[in-house]
Structures are given as C-alpha cells and as structure tokens.
Amino acid sequence: LMAVMEAVKKSNRDVEGRVLEFSGIEYMIRGRGYIKGLKDLAEIAVSTDGRGTPVLLKDVADIKLGPEIRRGLAELDGQGEVTAGIVVVRFGENVLHVIERVKERIKKDIVPSLPKGVEIVTTYDRSDLIERSIDTLKEEIIKLSIAVSVVCIVFLFHLPSALVVILTLPIAILISFICMFYLGLTSNIMSLSGIAIAIGAMVDASIIMVENAHKKLEEWEEAGRPGNRTDVIIEAAKEVGPSLFFALLVISVGFLPVFTLQAQAGRLFKPLAYTKTFAMLFSSFLAVTLTPVLMTLFVRGKIRHEDRNPISIILRKLYEPVAAISLRFRKTVIVIALIIMALTAYPFIKLGSEFMPPLYEGTLFYMPVTVPAAGITEVSKLLQLQDRLLKKFPEVAQVFGKAGRAETATDPAPLEMFETVINLKPEAQWRPGMTVETLKNEMNDALSIPGVANSFTMPIKARTDMLSTGIRTPVGIKVLGANLEELERIGKEIENAVKDVPGTRSAYAERVTTGYFLDFNINRKEIARYGLSVDDVQEIVQTAVGGMNLTTTVEGRQRYPVNVRYARELRNDVEKLKRVLVPVKMGAPSSGGGMGPGGPSAGGARPLLQVPMGQLADIRIVKGPTAIKSEEGLLSLYVYVDFTGRDVGGYVDDAKKKVASLKIPEGYRLEWSGEYEYLVKTHERLKVVLPLTALIIFVLIFLNTKSITKTLIVLLAVPFSLVGSFWLLYLLDYNMSIAVWVGIIALAGLDAETGVVMLLYLDLAHEKWRREGKLNSLQDLRESVMYGAVKRIRPKMMTVSVILAGLIP
C-alpha cells in the first residue's frame, strides 16, 4: 500500500527548466508529467520484478471514476433524488435585484446548454413574497392618502383648503424616501409600514392650522373684515404653530425605545422607526414653514361657517351634553375613570405574550429531528417518504427536501438534519375553513413517524432564529454542564416532562452520545516491537480504510482528486479490518508477523514484513458524541420544543412548572432559549428605556406649557387611553408582542399630541374670555372650558378621524 501511495504521488507533476537558446530563439523548458486520466494512472509503475518487467498500478488495483462520500442529498415531491443549487446573497445586497439577475442568467446562459431531458425547477423564490408585500403597502399608502383627503374635504367643505393638507403629504413622504436612500435603508415591509402608520399623524399639524385659519377668517368676516386677509391667516398659524410643533416632536421622541431594540427585534423594527421618525420630523418642519405659505395661497373664497357645517353640528350635539355632565359631576367622572382603568388589569393579565406575531410567508418550512447515526440510504428513504406524504395535501403545490449538508463550508449540517420547503398554493385554492395552523396540525399527524420529532416554521423565520439562538423551534431549553452522558439524561427527562404540557406538538432532546464509532485503539507496546510509530499505523487507517486523497489530476479546466483505499469487500466488517496489513520497516523481528514475498537477502537483511492490523490495535464498535457544543465554557445540549394554539410566554410558564419538579444535579443548569429568550431580553430593555422616554416627553411638554400641572394633565390622559387598547386586544384574542408594544408606543405619542391640542384650545378659550373681560365667576370659567372643548371639537375630531381613516386600509 505504501508503495502504491508513493508511486501515485511521484507520478503527477509538471516542472520548469528555465530556458534554452537554439539558433537565436529562446525556448522555455517544461517537464510534462500531470496525470490526465484513468489511462495515465493505470500505467504508473509501482515496482519491478528485478528482471526489467514493471509492476503497473493496473496490475495491483482497480482504477475507476467514482463519487466522493456523500454527506447530503436533495429530493423533490417524493419522486426521487435531485441535484440542488443554492444562491447565497451577499450581506447588504438588494435581494429582489439579485433574484432577478439570477433568473435572467439561468434563462439566457444555463438553460440553453442543458442536456436533453434536464430542466431547472425553482423550489424557493423569495421575490414573490417581497413583491406582494411591497405592492400591498404601496396600495395602502395610496388609500391612506385618499382617506386623509376625504376627511379634510368633509370636515372643511372647502376643496382648496384640503389641498393645503394634501400637498404637504407627498412632500414629507418624498423627503423620507430621500433619507432612506442616503442611509442605505431598503424599501421593505417594515420601512414602508413606518410611513404608512405615520401618514395620519403627519397631517395633524396642517389640519389644525388650516382649521384654525378657517375659524379666524369666520371671526374676521363677522367683524367686518378689518385689516388684511393674509395677516389673519399668519396670526392663526402663529397661535397654534408652537404647540403643534412640540406635539409632533413628542410623537417622534416617543419612538426612541424602538431604536434601542437589539438583535432580531432591532433589525425588524428599526427601519420602521427610522421612516416614521423621518416622516414626523419633516412633517413638523413643513407644518411651521410650508403650510402657512400654502394657506395664504389656497385658503381663499367663501369659507363656510362652522355653525352651518352639518358634521360640526352633529358632533357638537353629541359631545355638548357629555362635556356638561362631566363638568357637573367632576369627581364622579374621575372615580369612574379610575375604576375602568383598574378593571383593565383583568384583560392585561389575561393577555398572552410572544416575541413576534406570526408572519405568513406563503411557504412552510418543515424541520424534523431524528436520531443520529442513520446512514445516507435510510435518510434518503425517510426524506422521500416525508415529502410524498406532504405532497398529498391539496394545499401543497411543491415539496423540496434536503438532508445533511450542501457542498460548502458554511453548511455543517449532519445527515439527521432535515429541511423541507413546502410551497403552498394561493389560499383561494385551499379547502374551506383551512388555516395555516390547522394545516400544520394535519401535517404533524400525517408525519407521525417513530424516532422523528416534527417542527414547522417559515423559511425566513427559521434562518433568523437559527442565526440568533441556534434553536430551530419556538422554544428551546439549553442544558449546560460538564458531562455529556449526564446532559443527555437530563435532556431526556425534560423531554418527557414538557410533552405533558398542554399545546405541545413535539419535544426532542438531542442524543449527543448515540453516534457509532469504530475505534482503532493502538497497542503501543506491540507496535514498539516492530519499530512502528503511532503515525505509521494511523496512516494505514486513514488510507486503507478511510481513503486518502493523494494528489489531483489536471484535465483541462477539470480537477479530480486521486483517492486510494482497500476494496469494499476487504473492509466491510470488523474481522476483515483486522486483516488490513501494516508494512514494517526492514530489520524488525521475524516472529509474530506475516512475511512478505521473497526470502532473506544475500546480505542477511530481514525482508519487509506486513503485520495484520488486528495484531497492532484493538478494533471495537463504541458509542459516543457525534458533535460537541459548548457555551460559556460548559458543554451544552438542546431540547427542541414545538407547540400550537398557545402564546410563548404562557407555554413557557407552564413548562417551567413541569421542569421545576425535576432534580437537576449540582453544577448543571437550564437556560430557556429560542423566541422566548428574545422576548425576555426585549422586555428587560423596555423596562429601562420606556421610563427614560417618558421623562424626555415630560420635559418637552413642560417646555411648551411652562406648567407642571398642565404637563401632568396631558400625560395622565395616556394611561386612560390605553384602556381601550388592552380591552380590544383581549377581545380579539391577540397576544402581547414586540409589535404590539411598538403600537402602544405610537399610541402613547398620539395620546400626548391629542392632550396637547385639547389643552391648547382650552388655553385659547381661557385667554379669550380673560381678554374680553368675561372671566368673573366659576360659571364663566365653565363656559370658557365648554367653548374650548365643545365649540372647538372640529379640529380635534379631524385629527382623530384622519388617524383612524389612515389606519383602516
């Protein structure tokens, strides 16, 4: 064997010999010795018989073209194996543009060159999801703009005035897109959502300024039109401008907690926070610069008096008795409000918790786990069976399964790791009443195969989760300690415990010590008798049994490794492996070993011996770890848990109670991971950031009002407004998630803005009464409050209506 290895290594080489000059021409010298195919390998001389007859490689070995050892496979629709290719996009690239260029290259350059009967089938294409999402959001932004315009026209009954509000909207959006471009933010679901949810609030300031100009012009016309119309409009803008600027600034600052989110939550919501903040900041700037200019140009012609506006008449009739009763029974109203707020504790406590609400990607991702050590033949059968069962569902369009690793260093997946992409048909083609969760439950029942733990997720979510925590299921339990056997025992106990938790779909603890190994334990005393080293024996194990790549042939642009090993029939069981021969150097003792061909030499030197491997090493089958994980300096084991019909927080709370009954040895500990880990980390961060943001908002409102009392009045309205949020979430059976908290943060900013606007009109009414000498009694104070609250209901309802109309689409 060693002679074969040496002969092959020395028979595949090109060299250069510098240059020679003949007849004034310079010739570069090349020694051509590369192996160019199987024929060249067959003609390699291993030795001679001493009489000039060479012993060629083809005389002592079978030479053939064969495959590399497979550590992965792919399968389509349960019909059989296929060859699969994966396109990896560089970090920061535009995914949609890359996919389009890949499709174009495949269509133009690859498909025409394919052999007859070979075709390329796309098994996962993210561009459809991206295009559908962006198209939907673009449509919604147009609908939002139309809704805002309609509200303005209905309330003001003056189309040119509505144009003032409408024109500021596209300008603010356009500037936001310019900022996105220069900051490198892509147009995606979250960034466009930030603009979508900001549209209603973006026009609030312009609406109030236009409405206030209408009111001032009404009074100006009643007074006989003294002075200049433009001065009246500018005075109206000055009256409300500063407070509105601070109100919009409060909304912008309210999103500071979102910028502090880390990891997955940060990557998801920061684009939304950036675009919403840009939109609000620019709309604030436009409100105090562009809007007054536009008002002087468009707020002309006949202005319908608010008392003749049917919308305003209805609103006043509805709100006036409510406001009167509230002022008459002030203490009772406050007590009732406090009671309602206290009762809201019930739905808040009952709300479930999750990191993110499920985002339906249009594709399912099936990631089962099975026991290690299954051979590639059995893995192929199992994968094909699973894909065939999945393809039977009428909602499924295509099933593409992969097991093991791809031919890349970035995919170190073991054979027992399955990943199946389930492309679904459009929902209109599903069975009546079918939902994603119901479909996953039916698939889980159909795939109840012994030794397999099922897990369903979405492709993008799966990759994000695995990169973040290494856990492929919604909940994972990490067991940390010093001994693998003990970790596996604890993991099995946890697996059995959480299976009894209501909602559990599957639970599986990694079997870290169930890999099968064929160990060659070298006897150092025995090899010393033959003058062998451990490396001498290991080289035979590595080559004769495992197969070693000795060199690489150069055949044009193609390269093939040359591998040497014993034939399969000489290494397919332990007894035959014991007969693998290890060459012994000359001069070794003659006893106990097999003698090679030829007798003793004339000089008395001993012949080359071949010693059976079984005499030099103890060969046995043992079980051990196929992979070793470590975290924080400790060995680790994962327990994967998938569940259905429950929120993450509630499920983990119940699971913790079950696991708490187990006895965990000293020196070992548990960590709850997966989606739950990010939920906890984000909550801890928000506990710090939210109070800090509230303090900043308090300072901003105080700078505007110059009064602690007024500031507290504005801020104390926020908790009462959250009452409706929590009751609605409870009634609609929504869970508290990071997305919901982001919505509540946005709501709190809008509440503060509404409070500032209400306070602004109460102050203006109070100042008007004082200026006109009407503020002489408590009754006069009540009348001024009623005027500020009821008579100025139109601008407040306009802002609220615009925000609601903007969110309905």
PDB file of C-alpha atoms in Angstrom, residues 371-602:
ATOM      1  CA  VAL A 371     -31.774  10.105  15.986  1.00  0.00           C
ATOM      2  CA  PRO A 372     -28.134  10.453  14.836  1.00  0.00           C
ATOM      3  CA  ALA A 373     -26.150   7.684  13.083  1.00  0.00           C
ATOM      4  CA  ALA A 374     -28.696   6.895  10.357  1.00  0.00           C
ATOM      5  CA  GLY A 375     -26.884   6.085   7.105  1.00  0.00           C
ATOM      6  CA  ILE A 376     -27.481   8.079   3.932  1.00  0.00           C
ATOM      7  CA  THR A 377     -29.523   5.227   2.390  1.00  0.00           C
ATOM      8  CA  GLU A 378     -32.002   5.233   5.279  1.00  0.00           C
ATOM      9  CA  VAL A 379     -32.036   9.035   5.373  1.00  0.00           C
ATOM     10  CA  SER A 380     -32.929   9.105   1.673  1.00  0.00           C
ATOM     11  CA  LYS A 381     -35.828   6.681   2.210  1.00  0.00           C
ATOM     12  CA  LEU A 382     -37.147   8.693   5.167  1.00  0.00           C
ATOM     13  CA  LEU A 383     -36.881  12.033   3.351  1.00  0.00           C
ATOM     14  CA  GLN A 384     -38.674  10.667   0.298  1.00  0.00           C
ATOM     15  CA  LEU A 385     -41.447   9.215   2.473  1.00  0.00           C
ATOM     16  CA  GLN A 386     -41.965  12.541   4.276  1.00  0.00           C
ATOM     17  CA  ASP A 387     -42.059  14.527   1.029  1.00  0.00           C
ATOM     18  CA  ARG A 388     -44.505  12.074  -0.521  1.00  0.00           C
ATOM     19  CA  LEU A 389     -46.867  12.403   2.468  1.00  0.00           C
ATOM     20  CA  LEU A 390     -46.663  16.206   2.378  1.00  0.00           C
ATOM     21  CA  LYS A 391     -47.330  16.368  -1.373  1.00  0.00           C
ATOM     22  CA  LYS A 392     -50.667  14.592  -0.862  1.00  0.00           C
ATOM     23  CA  PHE A 393     -52.179  17.633   0.855  1.00  0.00           C
ATOM     24  CA  PRO A 394     -54.377  19.582  -1.617  1.00  0.00           C
ATOM     25  CA  GLU A 395     -52.990  22.901  -0.332  1.00  0.00           C
ATOM     26  CA  VAL A 396     -49.415  21.933  -1.264  1.00  0.00           C
ATOM     27  CA  ALA A 397     -48.013  22.929  -4.647  1.00  0.00           C
ATOM     28  CA  GLN A 398     -44.452  21.601  -4.293  1.00  0.00           C
ATOM     29  CA  VAL A 399     -42.219  19.898  -1.720  1.00  0.00           C
ATOM     30  CA  PHE A 400     -38.433  20.168  -1.767  1.00  0.00           C
ATOM     31  CA  GLY A 401     -36.488  18.283   0.890  1.00  0.00           C
ATOM     32  CA  LYS A 402     -32.845  18.422   1.898  1.00  0.00           C
ATOM     33  CA  ALA A 403     -30.921  16.303   4.379  1.00  0.00           C
ATOM     34  CA  GLY A 404     -27.368  16.791   5.551  1.00  0.00           C
ATOM     35  CA  ARG A 405     -25.002  19.407   4.221  1.00  0.00           C
ATOM     36  CA  ALA A 406     -24.508  21.174   0.937  1.00  0.00           C
ATOM     37  CA  GLU A 407     -21.110  21.209  -0.759  1.00  0.00           C
ATOM     38  CA  THR A 408     -19.996  24.299   1.116  1.00  0.00           C
ATOM     39  CA  ALA A 409     -18.025  25.033   4.244  1.00  0.00           C
ATOM     40  CA  THR A 410     -20.837  27.268   5.527  1.00  0.00           C
ATOM     41  CA  ASP A 411     -23.338  24.402   5.913  1.00  0.00           C
ATOM     42  CA  PRO A 412     -22.002  21.948   8.522  1.00  0.00           C
ATOM     43  CA  ALA A 413     -25.340  20.161   8.909  1.00  0.00           C
ATOM     44  CA  PRO A 414     -25.348  16.477   9.961  1.00  0.00           C
ATOM     45  CA  LEU A 415     -27.262  13.872   7.961  1.00  0.00           C
ATOM     46  CA  GLU A 416     -30.023  13.696  10.585  1.00  0.00           C
ATOM     47  CA  MET A 417     -30.864  17.377   9.979  1.00  0.00           C
ATOM     48  CA  PHE A 418     -33.791  17.605   7.543  1.00  0.00           C
ATOM     49  CA  GLU A 419     -35.056  20.803   5.921  1.00  0.00           C
ATOM     50  CA  THR A 420     -38.130  20.685   3.714  1.00  0.00           C
ATOM     51  CA  VAL A 421     -39.574  23.684   1.869  1.00  0.00           C
ATOM     52  CA  ILE A 422     -43.345  23.314   1.417  1.00  0.00           C
ATOM     53  CA  ASN A 423     -44.613  25.716  -1.239  1.00  0.00           C
ATOM     54  CA  LEU A 424     -48.333  26.280  -0.773  1.00  0.00           C
ATOM     55  CA  LYS A 425     -50.993  27.149  -3.323  1.00  0.00           C
ATOM     56  CA  PRO A 426     -52.829  30.505  -3.094  1.00  0.00           C
ATOM     57  CA  GLU A 427     -55.271  30.485  -0.168  1.00  0.00           C
ATOM     58  CA  ALA A 428     -58.217  30.764  -2.572  1.00  0.00           C
ATOM     59  CA  GLN A 429     -57.453  27.164  -3.648  1.00  0.00           C
ATOM     60  CA  TRP A 430     -57.412  25.769  -0.095  1.00  0.00           C
ATOM     61  CA  ARG A 431     -60.165  23.638   1.410  1.00  0.00           C
ATOM     62  CA  PRO A 432     -62.971  25.695   3.013  1.00  0.00           C
ATOM     63  CA  GLY A 433     -62.134  26.738   6.583  1.00  0.00           C
ATOM     64  CA  MET A 434     -58.491  25.692   6.306  1.00  0.00           C
ATOM     65  CA  THR A 435     -55.931  27.851   8.153  1.00  0.00           C
ATOM     66  CA  VAL A 436     -52.146  27.686   8.380  1.00  0.00           C
ATOM     67  CA  GLU A 437     -52.255  26.341  11.947  1.00  0.00           C
ATOM     68  CA  THR A 438     -54.847  23.706  11.060  1.00  0.00           C
ATOM     69  CA  LEU A 439     -52.766  22.663   8.060  1.00  0.00           C
ATOM     70  CA  LYS A 440     -49.637  22.330  10.206  1.00  0.00           C
ATOM     71  CA  ASN A 441     -51.549  20.202  12.728  1.00  0.00           C
ATOM     72  CA  GLU A 442     -52.826  17.896   9.978  1.00  0.00           C
ATOM     73  CA  MET A 443     -49.313  17.589   8.549  1.00  0.00           C
ATOM     74  CA  ASN A 444     -47.955  16.830  12.012  1.00  0.00           C
ATOM     75  CA  ASP A 445     -50.472  13.983  12.411  1.00  0.00           C
ATOM     76  CA  ALA A 446     -49.665  12.584   8.963  1.00  0.00           C
ATOM     77  CA  LEU A 447     -45.929  12.653   9.705  1.00  0.00           C
ATOM     78  CA  SER A 448     -46.076  10.764  12.986  1.00  0.00           C
ATOM     79  CA  ILE A 449     -43.063   8.540  12.273  1.00  0.00           C
ATOM     80  CA  PRO A 450     -41.302   6.708  15.144  1.00  0.00           C
ATOM     81  CA  GLY A 451     -37.967   8.315  16.042  1.00  0.00           C
ATOM     82  CA  VAL A 452     -38.828  11.633  14.344  1.00  0.00           C
ATOM     83  CA  ALA A 453     -39.760  14.841  16.215  1.00  0.00           C
ATOM     84  CA  ASN A 454     -41.632  17.294  13.976  1.00  0.00           C
ATOM     85  CA  SER A 455     -41.238  21.062  13.828  1.00  0.00           C
ATOM     86  CA  PHE A 456     -42.947  23.537  11.488  1.00  0.00           C
ATOM     87  CA  THR A 457     -41.947  27.140  10.884  1.00  0.00           C
ATOM     88  CA  MET A 458     -41.397  29.570   7.973  1.00  0.00           C
ATOM     89  CA  PRO A 459     -38.178  29.743   5.891  1.00  0.00           C
ATOM     90  CA  ILE A 460     -37.145  33.320   6.732  1.00  0.00           C
ATOM     91  CA  LYS A 461     -38.130  32.946  10.377  1.00  0.00           C
ATOM     92  CA  ALA A 462     -36.220  29.661  10.657  1.00  0.00           C
ATOM     93  CA  ARG A 463     -32.986  31.169   9.325  1.00  0.00           C
ATOM     94  CA  THR A 464     -33.340  34.213  11.577  1.00  0.00           C
ATOM     95  CA  ASP A 465     -33.995  32.065  14.664  1.00  0.00           C
ATOM     96  CA  MET A 466     -31.105  29.698  13.967  1.00  0.00           C
ATOM     97  CA  LEU A 467     -28.660  32.539  13.394  1.00  0.00           C
ATOM     98  CA  SER A 468     -29.859  34.283  16.561  1.00  0.00           C
ATOM     99  CA  THR A 469     -30.031  31.457  19.112  1.00  0.00           C
ATOM    100  CA  GLY A 470     -29.225  28.227  17.279  1.00  0.00           C
ATOM    101  CA  ILE A 471     -32.709  26.962  18.218  1.00  0.00           C
ATOM    102  CA  ARG A 472     -34.913  25.954  15.290  1.00  0.00           C
ATOM    103  CA  THR A 473     -38.175  25.715  17.307  1.00  0.00           C
ATOM    104  CA  PRO A 474     -40.196  28.468  19.059  1.00  0.00           C
ATOM    105  CA  VAL A 475     -38.881  27.326  22.447  1.00  0.00           C
ATOM    106  CA  GLY A 476     -35.603  25.638  23.262  1.00  0.00           C
ATOM    107  CA  ILE A 477     -34.086  24.558  26.552  1.00  0.00           C
ATOM    108  CA  LYS A 478     -30.310  24.604  26.856  1.00  0.00           C
ATOM    109  CA  VAL A 479     -28.831  22.184  29.380  1.00  0.00           C
ATOM    110  CA  LEU A 480     -25.335  23.228  30.482  1.00  0.00           C
ATOM    111  CA  GLY A 481     -22.882  21.103  32.457  1.00  0.00           C
ATOM    112  CA  ALA A 482     -19.627  19.155  32.480  1.00  0.00           C
ATOM    113  CA  ASN A 483     -20.561  15.618  31.398  1.00  0.00           C
ATOM    114  CA  LEU A 484     -22.229  14.625  28.122  1.00  0.00           C
ATOM    115  CA  GLU A 485     -23.846  11.463  29.492  1.00  0.00           C
ATOM    116  CA  GLU A 486     -25.402  13.409  32.352  1.00  0.00           C
ATOM    117  CA  LEU A 487     -26.556  16.140  29.963  1.00  0.00           C
ATOM    118  CA  GLU A 488     -28.298  13.539  27.810  1.00  0.00           C
ATOM    119  CA  ARG A 489     -30.002  12.001  30.843  1.00  0.00           C
ATOM    120  CA  ILE A 490     -31.285  15.403  31.999  1.00  0.00           C
ATOM    121  CA  GLY A 491     -32.378  16.235  28.444  1.00  0.00           C
ATOM    122  CA  LYS A 492     -34.473  13.051  28.176  1.00  0.00           C
ATOM    123  CA  GLU A 493     -36.174  13.839  31.491  1.00  0.00           C
ATOM    124  CA  ILE A 494     -37.003  17.361  30.306  1.00  0.00           C
ATOM    125  CA  GLU A 495     -38.309  15.953  27.010  1.00  0.00           C
ATOM    126  CA  ASN A 496     -40.697  13.615  28.822  1.00  0.00           C
ATOM    127  CA  ALA A 497     -41.790  16.382  31.196  1.00  0.00           C
ATOM    128  CA  VAL A 498     -42.673  19.012  28.586  1.00  0.00           C
ATOM    129  CA  LYS A 499     -44.564  16.503  26.427  1.00  0.00           C
ATOM    130  CA  ASP A 500     -47.336  16.681  29.034  1.00  0.00           C
ATOM    131  CA  VAL A 501     -47.651  20.477  28.816  1.00  0.00           C
ATOM    132  CA  PRO A 502     -50.928  21.413  27.053  1.00  0.00           C
ATOM    133  CA  GLY A 503     -50.324  22.537  23.467  1.00  0.00           C
ATOM    134  CA  THR A 504     -47.074  20.607  22.961  1.00  0.00           C
ATOM    135  CA  ARG A 505     -46.769  19.409  19.376  1.00  0.00           C
ATOM    136  CA  SER A 506     -43.348  17.782  19.764  1.00  0.00           C
ATOM    137  CA  ALA A 507     -40.394  17.744  22.143  1.00  0.00           C
ATOM    138  CA  TYR A 508     -36.993  16.264  21.406  1.00  0.00           C
ATOM    139  CA  ALA A 509     -33.762  16.265  23.407  1.00  0.00           C
ATOM    140  CA  GLU A 510     -30.569  15.851  21.408  1.00  0.00           C
ATOM    141  CA  ARG A 511     -28.959  12.411  21.650  1.00  0.00           C
ATOM    142  CA  VAL A 512     -25.369  13.552  21.909  1.00  0.00           C
ATOM    143  CA  THR A 513     -23.840  10.176  22.763  1.00  0.00           C
ATOM    144  CA  THR A 514     -25.650   7.955  20.251  1.00  0.00           C
ATOM    145  CA  GLY A 515     -23.155   8.169  17.411  1.00  0.00           C
ATOM    146  CA  TYR A 516     -21.500   4.876  16.405  1.00  0.00           C
ATOM    147  CA  PHE A 517     -17.728   4.756  16.145  1.00  0.00           C
ATOM    148  CA  LEU A 518     -15.277   2.084  15.006  1.00  0.00           C
ATOM    149  CA  ASP A 519     -12.270   2.736  17.222  1.00  0.00           C
ATOM    150  CA  PHE A 520      -8.749   1.523  16.397  1.00  0.00           C
ATOM    151  CA  ASN A 521      -7.066   1.528  19.827  1.00  0.00           C
ATOM    152  CA  ILE A 522      -3.344   1.162  19.089  1.00  0.00           C
ATOM    153  CA  ASN A 523      -1.289  -1.108  21.332  1.00  0.00           C
ATOM    154  CA  ARG A 524       1.854   0.941  21.902  1.00  0.00           C
ATOM    155  CA  LYS A 525       3.865  -1.972  23.300  1.00  0.00           C
ATOM    156  CA  GLU A 526       3.080  -4.144  20.293  1.00  0.00           C
ATOM    157  CA  ILE A 527       3.935  -1.513  17.678  1.00  0.00           C
ATOM    158  CA  ALA A 528       7.211  -0.793  19.534  1.00  0.00           C
ATOM    159  CA  ARG A 529       8.308  -4.422  18.913  1.00  0.00           C
ATOM    160  CA  TYR A 530       8.131  -3.726  15.187  1.00  0.00           C
ATOM    161  CA  GLY A 531       9.716  -0.320  15.323  1.00  0.00           C
ATOM    162  CA  LEU A 532       6.480   1.342  14.307  1.00  0.00           C
ATOM    163  CA  SER A 533       5.161   4.696  15.474  1.00  0.00           C
ATOM    164  CA  VAL A 534       1.544   5.622  16.088  1.00  0.00           C
ATOM    165  CA  ASP A 535       1.640   7.740  12.933  1.00  0.00           C
ATOM    166  CA  ASP A 536       2.686   4.698  10.844  1.00  0.00           C
ATOM    167  CA  VAL A 537      -0.431   2.805  11.934  1.00  0.00           C
ATOM    168  CA  GLN A 538      -2.731   5.855  11.709  1.00  0.00           C
ATOM    169  CA  GLU A 539      -1.678   6.458   8.119  1.00  0.00           C
ATOM    170  CA  ILE A 540      -2.858   2.948   7.177  1.00  0.00           C
ATOM    171  CA  VAL A 541      -6.174   3.540   8.996  1.00  0.00           C
ATOM    172  CA  GLN A 542      -6.615   6.843   7.224  1.00  0.00           C
ATOM    173  CA  THR A 543      -5.675   5.496   3.793  1.00  0.00           C
ATOM    174  CA  ALA A 544      -6.594   1.819   3.528  1.00  0.00           C
ATOM    175  CA  VAL A 545      -9.871   2.178   5.465  1.00  0.00           C
ATOM    176  CA  GLY A 546     -10.949   5.787   5.127  1.00  0.00           C
ATOM    177  CA  GLY A 547      -9.384   6.637   1.798  1.00  0.00           C
ATOM    178  CA  MET A 548      -6.875   9.454   1.423  1.00  0.00           C
ATOM    179  CA  ASN A 549      -6.645  11.955  -1.404  1.00  0.00           C
ATOM    180  CA  LEU A 550      -3.042  11.613  -2.588  1.00  0.00           C
ATOM    181  CA  THR A 551      -2.967  14.091  -5.449  1.00  0.00           C
ATOM    182  CA  THR A 552      -5.180  15.850  -8.006  1.00  0.00           C
ATOM    183  CA  THR A 553      -5.316  15.245 -11.737  1.00  0.00           C
ATOM    184  CA  VAL A 554      -5.294  18.232 -14.080  1.00  0.00           C
ATOM    185  CA  GLU A 555      -7.605  17.586 -17.012  1.00  0.00           C
ATOM    186  CA  GLY A 556      -8.082  20.926 -18.722  1.00  0.00           C
ATOM    187  CA  ARG A 557     -10.354  23.024 -16.506  1.00  0.00           C
ATOM    188  CA  GLN A 558     -11.441  19.984 -14.507  1.00  0.00           C
ATOM    189  CA  ARG A 559      -9.746  18.672 -11.392  1.00  0.00           C
ATOM    190  CA  TYR A 560     -10.183  15.218  -9.863  1.00  0.00           C
ATOM    191  CA  PRO A 561      -8.695  14.048  -6.550  1.00  0.00           C
ATOM    192  CA  VAL A 562      -6.933  10.668  -6.671  1.00  0.00           C
ATOM    193  CA  ASN A 563      -8.024   8.524  -3.723  1.00  0.00           C
ATOM    194  CA  VAL A 564      -6.516   5.198  -2.637  1.00  0.00           C
ATOM    195  CA  ARG A 565      -8.133   2.693  -0.272  1.00  0.00           C
ATOM    196  CA  TYR A 566      -8.818  -1.020   0.167  1.00  0.00           C
ATOM    197  CA  ALA A 567     -11.632  -2.531  -1.918  1.00  0.00           C
ATOM    198  CA  ARG A 568     -15.022  -2.573  -0.156  1.00  0.00           C
ATOM    199  CA  GLU A 569     -15.033  -6.358   0.278  1.00  0.00           C
ATOM    200  CA  LEU A 570     -11.772  -6.083   2.260  1.00  0.00           C
ATOM    201  CA  ARG A 571     -13.118  -3.513   4.759  1.00  0.00           C
ATOM    202  CA  ASN A 572     -16.853  -4.108   5.230  1.00  0.00           C
ATOM    203  CA  ASP A 573     -16.709  -5.753   8.687  1.00  0.00           C
ATOM    204  CA  VAL A 574     -14.520  -5.771  11.779  1.00  0.00           C
ATOM    205  CA  GLU A 575     -12.916  -9.163  11.110  1.00  0.00           C
ATOM    206  CA  LYS A 576     -11.768  -8.093   7.660  1.00  0.00           C
ATOM    207  CA  LEU A 577     -10.436  -4.834   9.060  1.00  0.00           C
ATOM    208  CA  LYS A 578      -8.290  -6.803  11.450  1.00  0.00           C
ATOM    209  CA  ARG A 579      -6.583  -8.350   8.413  1.00  0.00           C
ATOM    210  CA  VAL A 580      -5.571  -4.992   6.915  1.00  0.00           C
ATOM    211  CA  LEU A 581      -1.772  -5.139   6.574  1.00  0.00           C
ATOM    212  CA  VAL A 582       0.630  -2.604   8.050  1.00  0.00           C
ATOM    213  CA  PRO A 583       4.129  -2.542   6.488  1.00  0.00           C
ATOM    214  CA  VAL A 584       7.038  -2.945   8.906  1.00  0.00           C
ATOM    215  CA  LYS A 585      10.439  -1.410   8.275  1.00  0.00           C
ATOM    216  CA  MET A 586      13.462  -3.654   7.460  1.00  0.00           C
ATOM    217  CA  GLY A 587      15.256  -5.049  10.472  1.00  0.00           C
ATOM    218  CA  ALA A 588      12.133  -5.780  12.504  1.00  0.00           C
ATOM    219  CA  PRO A 589      11.844  -9.125  14.381  1.00  0.00           C
ATOM    220  CA  SER A 590      10.729 -12.017  12.225  1.00  0.00           C
ATOM    221  CA  SER A 591       8.427 -13.620  14.801  1.00  0.00           C
ATOM    222  CA  GLY A 592       4.743 -12.939  15.081  1.00  0.00           C
ATOM    223  CA  GLY A 593       4.242 -11.297  11.718  1.00  0.00           C
ATOM    224  CA  GLY A 594       3.394 -12.258   8.209  1.00  0.00           C
ATOM    225  CA  MET A 595       6.343 -12.473   5.803  1.00  0.00           C
ATOM    226  CA  GLY A 596       6.274 -10.566   2.582  1.00  0.00           C
ATOM    227  CA  PRO A 597       7.148 -12.025  -0.835  1.00  0.00           C
ATOM    228  CA  GLY A 598      10.739 -13.187  -1.332  1.00  0.00           C
ATOM    229  CA  GLY A 599      13.120 -14.823   1.133  1.00  0.00           C
ATOM    230  CA  PRO A 600      16.055 -13.432   3.073  1.00  0.00           C
ATOM    231  CA  SER A 601      18.547 -11.366   1.133  1.00  0.00           C
ATOM    232  CA  ALA A 602      22.102 -12.484   0.446  1.00  0.00           C
TER     233      ALA A 602
END
